[in-house]
Short mmCIF file of C-alpha atoms in Angstrom, two decimals:
data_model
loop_
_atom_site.label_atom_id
_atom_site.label_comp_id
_atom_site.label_asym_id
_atom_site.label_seq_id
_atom_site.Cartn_x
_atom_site.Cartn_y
_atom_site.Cartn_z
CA UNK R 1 23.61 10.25 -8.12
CA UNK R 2 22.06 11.53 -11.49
CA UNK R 3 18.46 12.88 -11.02
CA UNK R 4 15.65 11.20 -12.58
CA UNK R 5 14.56 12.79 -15.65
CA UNK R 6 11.72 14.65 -15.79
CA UNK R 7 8.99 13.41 -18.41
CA UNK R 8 4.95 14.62 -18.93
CA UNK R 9 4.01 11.70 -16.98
CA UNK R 10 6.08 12.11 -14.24
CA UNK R 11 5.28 16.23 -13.91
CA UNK R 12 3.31 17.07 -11.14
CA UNK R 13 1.24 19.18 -12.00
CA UNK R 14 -0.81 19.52 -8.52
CA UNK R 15 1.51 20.13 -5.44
CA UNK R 16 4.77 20.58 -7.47
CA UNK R 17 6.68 21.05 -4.05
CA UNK R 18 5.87 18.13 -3.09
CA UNK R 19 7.43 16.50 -6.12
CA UNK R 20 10.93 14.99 -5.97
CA UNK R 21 13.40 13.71 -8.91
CA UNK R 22 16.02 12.03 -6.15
CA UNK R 23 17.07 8.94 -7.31
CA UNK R 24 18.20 7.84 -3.56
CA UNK R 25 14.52 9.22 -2.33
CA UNK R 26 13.07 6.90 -4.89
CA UNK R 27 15.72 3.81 -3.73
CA UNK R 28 14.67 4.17 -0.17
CA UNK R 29 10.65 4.25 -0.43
CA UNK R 30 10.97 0.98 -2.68
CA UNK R 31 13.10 -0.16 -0.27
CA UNK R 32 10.99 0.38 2.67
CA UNK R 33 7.55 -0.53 1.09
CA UNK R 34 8.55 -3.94 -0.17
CA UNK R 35 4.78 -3.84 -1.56
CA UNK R 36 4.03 -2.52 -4.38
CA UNK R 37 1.06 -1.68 -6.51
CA UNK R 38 1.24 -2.85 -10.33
CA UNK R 39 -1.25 -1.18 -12.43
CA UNK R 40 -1.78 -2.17 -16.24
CA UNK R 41 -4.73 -2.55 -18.47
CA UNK R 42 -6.12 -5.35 -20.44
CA UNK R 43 -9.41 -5.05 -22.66
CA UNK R 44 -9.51 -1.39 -21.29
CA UNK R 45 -9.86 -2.57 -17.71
CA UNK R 46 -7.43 -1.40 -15.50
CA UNK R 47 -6.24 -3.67 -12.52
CA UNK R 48 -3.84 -2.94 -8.97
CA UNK R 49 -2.69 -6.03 -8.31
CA UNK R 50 0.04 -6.01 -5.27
CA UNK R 51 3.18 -7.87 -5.29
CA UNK R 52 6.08 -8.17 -3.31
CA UNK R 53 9.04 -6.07 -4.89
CA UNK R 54 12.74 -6.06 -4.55
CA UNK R 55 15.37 -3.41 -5.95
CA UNK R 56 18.67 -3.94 -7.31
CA UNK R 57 20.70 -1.09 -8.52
CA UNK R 58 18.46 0.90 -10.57
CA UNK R 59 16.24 -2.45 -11.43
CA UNK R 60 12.67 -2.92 -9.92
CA UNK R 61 11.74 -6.64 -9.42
CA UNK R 62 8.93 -8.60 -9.22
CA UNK R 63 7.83 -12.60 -9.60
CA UNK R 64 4.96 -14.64 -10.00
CA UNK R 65 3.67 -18.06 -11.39
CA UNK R 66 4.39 -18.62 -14.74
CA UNK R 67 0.56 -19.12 -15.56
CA UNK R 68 -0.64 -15.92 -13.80
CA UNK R 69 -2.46 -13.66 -15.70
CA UNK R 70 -1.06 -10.75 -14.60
CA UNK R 71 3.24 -12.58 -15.60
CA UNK R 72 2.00 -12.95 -19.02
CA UNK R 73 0.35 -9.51 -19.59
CA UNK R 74 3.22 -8.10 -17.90
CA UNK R 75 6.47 -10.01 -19.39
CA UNK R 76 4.64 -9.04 -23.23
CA UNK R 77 5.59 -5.79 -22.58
CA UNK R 78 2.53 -4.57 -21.32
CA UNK R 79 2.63 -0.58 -20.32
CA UNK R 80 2.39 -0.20 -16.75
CA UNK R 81 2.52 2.10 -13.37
CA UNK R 82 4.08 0.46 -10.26
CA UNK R 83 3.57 2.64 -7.28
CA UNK R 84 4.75 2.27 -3.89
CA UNK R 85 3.21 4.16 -0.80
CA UNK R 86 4.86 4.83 3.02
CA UNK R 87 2.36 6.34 5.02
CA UNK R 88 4.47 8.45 7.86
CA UNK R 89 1.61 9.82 10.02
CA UNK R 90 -1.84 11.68 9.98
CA UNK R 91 -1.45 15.51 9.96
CA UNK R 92 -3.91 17.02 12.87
CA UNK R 93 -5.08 20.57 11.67
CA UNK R 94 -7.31 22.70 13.93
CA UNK R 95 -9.89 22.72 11.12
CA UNK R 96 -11.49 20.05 9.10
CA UNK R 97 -10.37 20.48 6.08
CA UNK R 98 -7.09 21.35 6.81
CA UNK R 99 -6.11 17.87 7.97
CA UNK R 100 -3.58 16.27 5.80
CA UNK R 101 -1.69 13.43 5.62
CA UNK R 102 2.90 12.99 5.67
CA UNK R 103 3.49 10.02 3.23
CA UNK R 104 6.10 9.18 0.65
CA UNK R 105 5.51 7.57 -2.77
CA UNK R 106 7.10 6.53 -5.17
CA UNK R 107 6.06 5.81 -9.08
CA UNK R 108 7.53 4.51 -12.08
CA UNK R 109 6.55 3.95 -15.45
CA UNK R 110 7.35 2.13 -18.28
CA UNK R 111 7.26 -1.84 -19.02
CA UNK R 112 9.18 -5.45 -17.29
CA UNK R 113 11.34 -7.43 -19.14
CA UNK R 114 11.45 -10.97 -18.42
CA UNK R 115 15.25 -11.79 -16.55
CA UNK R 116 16.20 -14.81 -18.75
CA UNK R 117 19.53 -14.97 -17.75
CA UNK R 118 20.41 -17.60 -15.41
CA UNK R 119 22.45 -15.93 -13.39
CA UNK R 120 20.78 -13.06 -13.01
CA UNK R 121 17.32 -15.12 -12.05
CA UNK R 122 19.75 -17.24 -9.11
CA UNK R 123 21.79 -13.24 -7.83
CA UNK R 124 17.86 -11.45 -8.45
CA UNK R 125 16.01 -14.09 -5.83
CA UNK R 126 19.01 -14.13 -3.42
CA UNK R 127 18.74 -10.44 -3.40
CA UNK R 128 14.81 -10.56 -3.08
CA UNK R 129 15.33 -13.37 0.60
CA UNK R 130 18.17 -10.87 1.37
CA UNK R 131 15.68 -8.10 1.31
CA UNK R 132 13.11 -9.77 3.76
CA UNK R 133 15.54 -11.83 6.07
CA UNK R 134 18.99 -11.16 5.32
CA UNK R 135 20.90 -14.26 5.64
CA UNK R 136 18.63 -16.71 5.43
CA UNK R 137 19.95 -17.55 1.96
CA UNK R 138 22.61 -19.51 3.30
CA UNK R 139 20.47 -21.58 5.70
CA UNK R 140 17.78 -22.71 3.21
CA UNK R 141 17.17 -25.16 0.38
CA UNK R 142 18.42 -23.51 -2.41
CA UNK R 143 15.87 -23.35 -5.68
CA UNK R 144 15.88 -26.69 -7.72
CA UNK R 145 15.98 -26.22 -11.09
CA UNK R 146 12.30 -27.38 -11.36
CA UNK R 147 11.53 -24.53 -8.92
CA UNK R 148 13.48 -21.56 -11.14
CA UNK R 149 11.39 -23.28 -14.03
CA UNK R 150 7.94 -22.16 -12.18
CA UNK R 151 8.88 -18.57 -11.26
CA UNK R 152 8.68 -15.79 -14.11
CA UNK R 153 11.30 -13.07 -12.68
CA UNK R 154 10.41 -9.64 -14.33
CA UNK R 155 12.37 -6.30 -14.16
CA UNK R 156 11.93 -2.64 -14.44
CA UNK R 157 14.22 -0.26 -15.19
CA UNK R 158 14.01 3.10 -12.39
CA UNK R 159 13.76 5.64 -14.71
CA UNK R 160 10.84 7.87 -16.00
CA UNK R 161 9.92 7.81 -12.12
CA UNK R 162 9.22 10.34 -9.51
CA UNK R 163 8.25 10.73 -6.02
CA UNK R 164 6.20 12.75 -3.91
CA UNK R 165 6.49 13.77 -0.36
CA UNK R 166 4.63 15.34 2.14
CA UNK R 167 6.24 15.91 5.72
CA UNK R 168 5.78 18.90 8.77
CA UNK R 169 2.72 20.47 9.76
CA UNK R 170 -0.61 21.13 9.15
CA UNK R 171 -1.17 24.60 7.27
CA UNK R 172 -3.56 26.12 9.01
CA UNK R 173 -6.12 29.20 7.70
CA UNK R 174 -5.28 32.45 8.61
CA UNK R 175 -6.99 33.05 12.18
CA UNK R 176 -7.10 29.33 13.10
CA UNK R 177 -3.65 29.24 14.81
CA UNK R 178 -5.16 30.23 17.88
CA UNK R 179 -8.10 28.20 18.66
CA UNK R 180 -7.68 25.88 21.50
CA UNK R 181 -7.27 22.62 19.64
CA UNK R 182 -3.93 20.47 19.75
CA UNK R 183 -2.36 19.81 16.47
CA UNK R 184 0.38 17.71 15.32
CA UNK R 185 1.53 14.53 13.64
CA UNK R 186 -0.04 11.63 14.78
CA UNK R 187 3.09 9.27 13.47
CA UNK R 188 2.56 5.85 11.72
CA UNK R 189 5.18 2.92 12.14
CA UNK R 190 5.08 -0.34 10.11
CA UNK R 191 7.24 -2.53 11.86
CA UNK R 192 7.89 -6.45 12.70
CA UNK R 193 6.48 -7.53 15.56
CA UNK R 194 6.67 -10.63 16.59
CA UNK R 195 8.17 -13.99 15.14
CA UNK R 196 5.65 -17.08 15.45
CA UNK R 197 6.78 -20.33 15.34
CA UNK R 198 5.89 -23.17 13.28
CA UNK R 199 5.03 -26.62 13.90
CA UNK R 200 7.78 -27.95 12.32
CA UNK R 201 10.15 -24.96 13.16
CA UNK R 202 13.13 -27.55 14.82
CA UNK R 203 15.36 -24.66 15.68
CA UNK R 204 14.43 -23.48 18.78
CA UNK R 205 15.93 -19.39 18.57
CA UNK R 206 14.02 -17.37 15.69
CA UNK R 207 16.30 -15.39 14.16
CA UNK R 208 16.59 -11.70 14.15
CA UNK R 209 15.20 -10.42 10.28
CA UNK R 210 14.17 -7.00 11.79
CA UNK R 211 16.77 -4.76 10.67
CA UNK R 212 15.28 -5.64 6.87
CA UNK R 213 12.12 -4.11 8.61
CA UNK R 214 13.63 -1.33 10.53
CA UNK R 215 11.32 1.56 12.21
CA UNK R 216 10.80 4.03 8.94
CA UNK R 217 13.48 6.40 9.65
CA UNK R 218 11.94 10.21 10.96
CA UNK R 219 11.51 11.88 7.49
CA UNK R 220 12.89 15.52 8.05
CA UNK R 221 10.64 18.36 8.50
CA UNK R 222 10.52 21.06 5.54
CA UNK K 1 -24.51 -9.93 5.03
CA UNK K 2 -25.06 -11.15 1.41
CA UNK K 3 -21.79 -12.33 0.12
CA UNK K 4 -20.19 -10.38 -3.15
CA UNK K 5 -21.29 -11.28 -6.61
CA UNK K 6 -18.43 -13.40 -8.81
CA UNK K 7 -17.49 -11.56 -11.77
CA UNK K 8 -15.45 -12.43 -14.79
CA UNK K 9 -12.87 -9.67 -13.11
CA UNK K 10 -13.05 -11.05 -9.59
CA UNK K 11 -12.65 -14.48 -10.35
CA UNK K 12 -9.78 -16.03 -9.07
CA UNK K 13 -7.58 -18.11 -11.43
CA UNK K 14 -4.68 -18.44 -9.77
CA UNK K 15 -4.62 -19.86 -6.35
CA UNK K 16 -8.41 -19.85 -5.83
CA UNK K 17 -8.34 -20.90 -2.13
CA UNK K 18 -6.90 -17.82 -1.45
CA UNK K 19 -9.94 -15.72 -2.31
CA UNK K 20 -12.97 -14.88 -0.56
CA UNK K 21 -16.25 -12.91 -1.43
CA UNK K 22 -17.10 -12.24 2.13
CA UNK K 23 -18.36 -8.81 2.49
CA UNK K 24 -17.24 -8.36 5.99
CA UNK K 25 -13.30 -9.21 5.22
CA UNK K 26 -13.80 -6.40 2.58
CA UNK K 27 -14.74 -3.79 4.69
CA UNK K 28 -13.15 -5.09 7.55
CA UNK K 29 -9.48 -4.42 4.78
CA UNK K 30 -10.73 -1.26 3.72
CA UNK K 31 -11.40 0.01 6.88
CA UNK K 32 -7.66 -0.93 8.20
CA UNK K 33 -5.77 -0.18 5.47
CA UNK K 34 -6.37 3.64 5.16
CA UNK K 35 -4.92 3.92 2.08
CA UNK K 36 -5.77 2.26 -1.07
CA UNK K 37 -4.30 2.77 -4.46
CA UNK K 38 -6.65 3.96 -7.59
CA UNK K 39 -5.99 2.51 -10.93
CA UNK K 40 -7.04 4.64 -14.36
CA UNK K 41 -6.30 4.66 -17.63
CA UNK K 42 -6.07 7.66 -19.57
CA UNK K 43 -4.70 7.91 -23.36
CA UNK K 44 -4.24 3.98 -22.87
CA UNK K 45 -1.52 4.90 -19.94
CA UNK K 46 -1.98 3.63 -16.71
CA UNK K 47 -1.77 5.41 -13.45
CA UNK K 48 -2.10 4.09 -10.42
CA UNK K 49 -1.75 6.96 -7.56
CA UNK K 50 -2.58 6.49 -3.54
CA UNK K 51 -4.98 8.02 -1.93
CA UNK K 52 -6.65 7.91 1.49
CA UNK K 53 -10.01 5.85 1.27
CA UNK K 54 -12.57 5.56 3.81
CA UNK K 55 -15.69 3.53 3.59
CA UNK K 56 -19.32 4.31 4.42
CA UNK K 57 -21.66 1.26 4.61
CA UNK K 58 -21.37 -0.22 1.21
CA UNK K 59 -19.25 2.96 -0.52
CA UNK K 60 -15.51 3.69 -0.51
CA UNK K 61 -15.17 7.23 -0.59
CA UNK K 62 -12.00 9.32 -1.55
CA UNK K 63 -11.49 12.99 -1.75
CA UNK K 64 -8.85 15.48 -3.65
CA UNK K 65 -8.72 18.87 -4.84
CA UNK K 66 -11.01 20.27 -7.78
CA UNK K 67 -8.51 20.58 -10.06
CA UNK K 68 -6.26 17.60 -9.97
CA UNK K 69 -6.33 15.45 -13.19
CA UNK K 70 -6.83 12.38 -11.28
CA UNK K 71 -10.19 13.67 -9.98
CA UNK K 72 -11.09 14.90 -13.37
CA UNK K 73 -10.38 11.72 -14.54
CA UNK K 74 -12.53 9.86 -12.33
CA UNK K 75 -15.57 12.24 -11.67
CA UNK K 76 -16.18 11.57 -15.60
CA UNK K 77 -16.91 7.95 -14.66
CA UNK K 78 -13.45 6.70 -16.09
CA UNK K 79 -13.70 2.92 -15.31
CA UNK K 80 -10.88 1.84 -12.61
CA UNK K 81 -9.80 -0.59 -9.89
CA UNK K 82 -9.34 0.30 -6.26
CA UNK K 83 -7.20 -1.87 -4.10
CA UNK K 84 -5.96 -1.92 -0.67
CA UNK K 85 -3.37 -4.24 0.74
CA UNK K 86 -2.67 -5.01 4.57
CA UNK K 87 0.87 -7.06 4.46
CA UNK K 88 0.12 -9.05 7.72
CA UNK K 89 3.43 -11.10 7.77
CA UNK K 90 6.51 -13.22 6.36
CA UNK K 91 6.41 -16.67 6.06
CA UNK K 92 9.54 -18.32 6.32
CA UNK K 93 10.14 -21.48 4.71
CA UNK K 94 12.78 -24.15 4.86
CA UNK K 95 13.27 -23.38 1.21
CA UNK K 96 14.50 -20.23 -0.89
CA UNK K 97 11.64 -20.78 -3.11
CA UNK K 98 8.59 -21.43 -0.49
CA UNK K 99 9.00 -18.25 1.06
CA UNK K 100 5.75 -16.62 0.93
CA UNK K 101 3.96 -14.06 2.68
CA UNK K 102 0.36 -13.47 4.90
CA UNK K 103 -1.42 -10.39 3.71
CA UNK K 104 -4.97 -9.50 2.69
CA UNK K 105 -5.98 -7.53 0.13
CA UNK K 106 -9.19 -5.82 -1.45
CA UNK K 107 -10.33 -4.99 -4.73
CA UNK K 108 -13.09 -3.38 -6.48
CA UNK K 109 -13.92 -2.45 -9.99
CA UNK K 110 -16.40 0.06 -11.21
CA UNK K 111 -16.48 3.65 -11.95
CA UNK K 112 -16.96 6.70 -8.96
CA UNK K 113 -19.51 9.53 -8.78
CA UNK K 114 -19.00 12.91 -7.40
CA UNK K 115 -20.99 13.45 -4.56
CA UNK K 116 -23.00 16.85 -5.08
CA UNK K 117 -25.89 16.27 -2.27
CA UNK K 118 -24.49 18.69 0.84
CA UNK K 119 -25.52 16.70 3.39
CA UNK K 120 -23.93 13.22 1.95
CA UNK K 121 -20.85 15.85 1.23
CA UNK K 122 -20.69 16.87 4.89
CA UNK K 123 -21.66 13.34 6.82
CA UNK K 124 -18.87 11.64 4.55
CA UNK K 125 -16.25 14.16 5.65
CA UNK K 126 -17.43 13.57 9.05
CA UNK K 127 -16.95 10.08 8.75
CA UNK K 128 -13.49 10.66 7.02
CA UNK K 129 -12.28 12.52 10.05
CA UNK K 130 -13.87 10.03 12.51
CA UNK K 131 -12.23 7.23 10.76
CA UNK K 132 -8.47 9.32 11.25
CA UNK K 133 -9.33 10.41 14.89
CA UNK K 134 -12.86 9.40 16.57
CA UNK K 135 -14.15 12.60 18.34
CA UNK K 136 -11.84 15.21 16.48
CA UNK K 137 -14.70 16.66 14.29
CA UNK K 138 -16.43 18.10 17.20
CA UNK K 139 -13.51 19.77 18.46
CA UNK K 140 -11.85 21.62 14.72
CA UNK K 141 -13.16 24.28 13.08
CA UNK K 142 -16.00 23.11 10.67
CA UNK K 143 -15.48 23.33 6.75
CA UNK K 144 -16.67 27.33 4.89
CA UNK K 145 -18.25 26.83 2.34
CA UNK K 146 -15.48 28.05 0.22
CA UNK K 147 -13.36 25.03 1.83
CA UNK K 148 -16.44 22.75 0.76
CA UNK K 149 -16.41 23.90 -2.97
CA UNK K 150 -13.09 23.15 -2.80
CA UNK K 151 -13.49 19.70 -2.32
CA UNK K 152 -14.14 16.96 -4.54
CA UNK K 153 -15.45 13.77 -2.93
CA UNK K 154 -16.05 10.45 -5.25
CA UNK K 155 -17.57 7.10 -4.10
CA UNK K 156 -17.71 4.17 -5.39
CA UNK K 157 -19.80 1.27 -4.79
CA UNK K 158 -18.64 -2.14 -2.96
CA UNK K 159 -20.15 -4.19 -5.67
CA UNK K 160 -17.82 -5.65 -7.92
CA UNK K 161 -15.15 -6.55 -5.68
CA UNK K 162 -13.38 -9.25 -4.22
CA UNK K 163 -11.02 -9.93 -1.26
CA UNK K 164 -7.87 -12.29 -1.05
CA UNK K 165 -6.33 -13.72 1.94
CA UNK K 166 -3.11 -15.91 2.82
CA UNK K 167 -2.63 -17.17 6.60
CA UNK K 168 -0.94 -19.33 7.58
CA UNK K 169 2.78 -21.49 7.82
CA UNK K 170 4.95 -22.07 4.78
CA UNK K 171 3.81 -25.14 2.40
CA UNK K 172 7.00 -26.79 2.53
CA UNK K 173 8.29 -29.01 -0.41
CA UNK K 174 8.39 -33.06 0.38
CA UNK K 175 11.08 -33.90 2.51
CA UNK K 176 12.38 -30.33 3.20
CA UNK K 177 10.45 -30.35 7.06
CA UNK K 178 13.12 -32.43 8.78
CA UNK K 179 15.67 -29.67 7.48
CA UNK K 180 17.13 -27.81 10.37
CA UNK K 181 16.20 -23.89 9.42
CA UNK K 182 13.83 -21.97 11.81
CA UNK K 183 10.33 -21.42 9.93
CA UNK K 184 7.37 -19.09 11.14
CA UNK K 185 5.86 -16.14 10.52
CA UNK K 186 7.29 -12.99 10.89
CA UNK K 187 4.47 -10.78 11.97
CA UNK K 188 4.26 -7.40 10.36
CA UNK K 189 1.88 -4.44 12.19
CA UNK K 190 1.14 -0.76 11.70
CA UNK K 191 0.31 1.47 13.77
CA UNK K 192 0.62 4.56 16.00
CA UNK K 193 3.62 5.30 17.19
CA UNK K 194 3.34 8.97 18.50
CA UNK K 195 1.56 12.16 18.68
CA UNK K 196 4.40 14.76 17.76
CA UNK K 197 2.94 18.28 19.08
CA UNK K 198 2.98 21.65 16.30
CA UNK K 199 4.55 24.49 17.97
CA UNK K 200 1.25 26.42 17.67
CA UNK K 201 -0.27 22.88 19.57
CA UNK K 202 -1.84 25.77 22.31
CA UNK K 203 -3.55 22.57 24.40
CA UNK K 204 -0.80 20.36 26.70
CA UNK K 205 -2.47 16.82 26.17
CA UNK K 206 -2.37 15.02 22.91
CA UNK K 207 -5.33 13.06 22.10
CA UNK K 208 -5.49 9.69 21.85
CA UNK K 209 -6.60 7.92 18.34
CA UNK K 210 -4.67 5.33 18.34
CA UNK K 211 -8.42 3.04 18.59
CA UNK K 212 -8.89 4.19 14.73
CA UNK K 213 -5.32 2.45 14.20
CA UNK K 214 -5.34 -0.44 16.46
CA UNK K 215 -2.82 -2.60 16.29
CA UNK K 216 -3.98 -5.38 13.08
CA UNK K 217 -5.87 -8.06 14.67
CA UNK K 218 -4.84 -11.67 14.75
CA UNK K 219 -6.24 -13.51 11.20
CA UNK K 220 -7.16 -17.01 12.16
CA UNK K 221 -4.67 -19.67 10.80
CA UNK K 222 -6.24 -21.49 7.76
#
């Protein structure tokens, strides 16, 4: 796959090795995170709102209410950072401040579109159920046209985007290797676990959605 | 504990049940999420970059290097939003489009300050570590005071902020509950998974932390 192209925004300039340009690095941590972080400004007042997202190809979705404040800053083209953040485990260092933390993130920049197209609204929410419990598409109500009517669909294209990474050890100071303190990764998992019926749930076997949700696969060392 | 002040910013217009200026649920979100994502503005682009965030009575503090932009940005009193997001569940609907999801999330707007008092330097680090892994400061290597000058730490103030919460089953559309389709929640969790040792780990017994990243509590049903 093509690498992501390097811009001034997307430089690091702090850390560069932990700076990535891999376009399938930058699928998976959307992938994974299915939250992200929209950031935009109106009146000079910057806001983080989080949303559910959903990729397609090299597309970044997103949808909301029709009246929301946010949907209509957003689908006028409204300049904006949408960030996504996996937090692998807390680095243990023998010293205070060398305690770190392994994480992947992923950031793009740039501005939605509103997805006008019909079809693309109907194959862009199938994708987004697919994403959280694949299969269930089939076993639902579809949308009524009423309901498309309510939902503003917005894309973003992946492209001036980057990603950072941090995995491995703590660097300790020269000297500290030695002192008598364990160090290591103290790993973080966000995972499904459990499925909790509802009143009205007259099927008596949840199904089985986890593999949308799957353990965060180990991230290699460096 | 006196409940948050309603701003124009915090001020719900969409969905107003959902919000909540308790100041408890705020720190109670801050304090689980770990990380929280910092919006800025500069040259009219927006950023939004993640960061770990720990809170000290009614601050949020972060921390980063002396030199990063980001910190310059922000120890100049750049006006931003902080938010932090705990995705609690899935809620699964009888419907494509009432699929929804139970998370809660925290915001506050405002500006930071660099902390330049040493002792509110070194008791916020402490509580930093404490809030990673309770009873590791005692046991590292302190911070030099080169390692100190290193540092930048910014707080901000819990003031302006506001907290939003979903619970709860899937509103399903009239007439769609007799449908035959599974619905519930599909809980979500994080937390710690393992303690991977460093090969310089010169002590057999990993501690345990894991009480820092207990497992999300149950959030009462609406």
């Amino acid at each position: 796959m093509k690498a992501l192209p390097e811009s001034d925004r997307t430089k690091l300039k702090r850390s560069p090795k932990r700076a990535c340009f891999d376009r399938e690095r930058l699928y998976e941590i959307f992938d994974e995170a299915h939250v992200v972080h929209v950031g935009f400004s109106t009146n000079e007042q910057p806001y983080v709102i989080p949303m559910l997202g959903w990729r397609v190809d090299n597309q970044l979705y997103i949808h909301g209410s029709n009246g929301s404040r946010m949907i209509k800053a957003l689908r006028d083209g409204t300049g904006c950072c949408v960030t996504a953040t996996l937090l692998d485990g807390m680095v243990l260092s023998k010293s205070a401040f060398h305690h770190s933390a392994n994480y992947r993130s992923a950031v793009v920049f740039g501005s939605f579109r509103a997805v006008n197209d019909p079809e693309e609204i109907e194959s862009s929410l199938y994708r987004f159920l697919e994403h959280i419990a694949p299969g269930r598409w089939d076993e639902v109500r579809p949308p009524s046209e009423q309901e498309l009517k309510a939902t503003t669909i917005l894309a973003i294209e992946l492209e001036e985007a980057s990603v950072k990474i941090r995995t491995g050890p703590a660097q300790e100071a020269d000297g500290d290797e030695v002192l008598p303190v364990w160090t290591g990764e103290m790993r973080i998992r966000q995972q499904v676990r459990e499925m909790v019926a509802d009143e009205n749930a007259n099927v008596s076997e949840a199904p089985d959605y986890s593999g949308a949700w799957k353990e965060r696969r180990e991230v290699e060392k460096e």
